[in-house]
Amino acid sequence: ISFMKTINLNLSAALLILICSFLQLNTIQSQCACSNNQVSNGNFNVNTSGWTAYNGDLTVSNPYPQCGTPLHAQFRYDIGTFGGFYQDLFSFSPGQLLDLKFWAGVHNSSPNAQFGFEFYNGTTLISSKTLQVDFILGSSGSGMQYYTIKAFVPATTNKVRITGFCNGDFLKVDEV
């Protein structure tokens, strides 16, 4: 009877590990899928078209691509107080809840690296909501960290900017 209990416990443990592995795989896959994405070229699989950079260089590279894709974006800070990159969106409604999901990382957490939303009326910044990106690339062997940020579009907004910026080193993102 003791032998049968051991077999049952071993089978139960194996089944639990299998279920946990399946749930983790589904979580990763759901982080890679994006329905109703308004961002153009957020996967950076070929180039950085659709994005504008300032005070640095925005290119694609291949050390840390996410979701089985070949490339990711990397911004290299050059000059100025901050450098960054952005894409402007115009298909939204004031009061709408926006949900931004992305993978990101840095090589050095000392510089201030941020990614998120800026809300404009014309050229006037109304407000912003960004997250600090401080995940050190290569630290866990898994590539980039998954981030998510939600924000309501302010009432007088006529342009939403998806933006990443830093004041030193690199900011790398993928699957925006």
mmCIF file with all atom_site columns, C-alpha atoms in Angstrom, residues 44 59-65 70-74 172:
data_model
loop_
_atom_site.group_PDB
_atom_site.id
_atom_site.type_symbol
_atom_site.label_atom_id
_atom_site.label_alt_id
_atom_site.label_comp_id
_atom_site.label_asym_id
_atom_site.label_entity_id
_atom_site.label_seq_id
_atom_site.pdbx_PDB_ins_code
_atom_site.Cartn_x
_atom_site.Cartn_y
_atom_site.Cartn_z
_atom_site.occupancy
_atom_site.B_iso_or_equiv
_atom_site.pdbx_formal_charge
_atom_site.auth_seq_id
_atom_site.auth_comp_id
_atom_site.auth_asym_id
_atom_site.auth_atom_id
_atom_site.pdbx_PDB_model_num
ATOM 1  C CA . PHE A 1 44  ? 9.990  45.913 -35.146 1.00 0.00 ? 44  PHE A CA 1
ATOM 2  C CA . THR A 1 59  ? 17.494 50.813 -34.879 1.00 0.00 ? 59  THR A CA 1
ATOM 3  C CA . VAL A 1 60  ? 16.541 47.135 -34.856 1.00 0.00 ? 60  VAL A CA 1
ATOM 4  C CA . SER A 1 61  ? 18.717 44.415 -33.388 1.00 0.00 ? 61  SER A CA 1
ATOM 5  C CA . ASN A 1 62  ? 18.445 40.726 -32.557 1.00 0.00 ? 62  ASN A CA 1
ATOM 6  C CA . PRO A 1 63  ? 19.850 39.862 -29.092 1.00 0.00 ? 63  PRO A CA 1
ATOM 7  C CA . TYR A 1 64  ? 16.510 40.125 -27.217 1.00 0.00 ? 64  TYR A CA 1
ATOM 8  C CA . PRO A 1 65  ? 13.514 39.651 -29.567 1.00 0.00 ? 65  PRO A CA 1
ATOM 9  C CA . PRO A 1 70  ? 13.480 38.000 -35.329 1.00 0.00 ? 70  PRO A CA 1
ATOM 10 C CA . LEU A 1 71  ? 14.175 41.572 -34.105 1.00 0.00 ? 71  LEU A CA 1
ATOM 11 C CA . HIS A 1 72  ? 13.450 44.213 -31.460 1.00 0.00 ? 72  HIS A CA 1
ATOM 12 C CA . ALA A 1 73  ? 13.939 47.999 -31.292 1.00 0.00 ? 73  ALA A CA 1
ATOM 13 C CA . GLN A 1 74  ? 16.859 49.588 -29.524 1.00 0.00 ? 74  GLN A CA 1
ATOM 14 C CA . LYS A 1 172 ? 15.184 48.318 -25.844 1.00 0.00 ? 172 LYS A CA 1
#
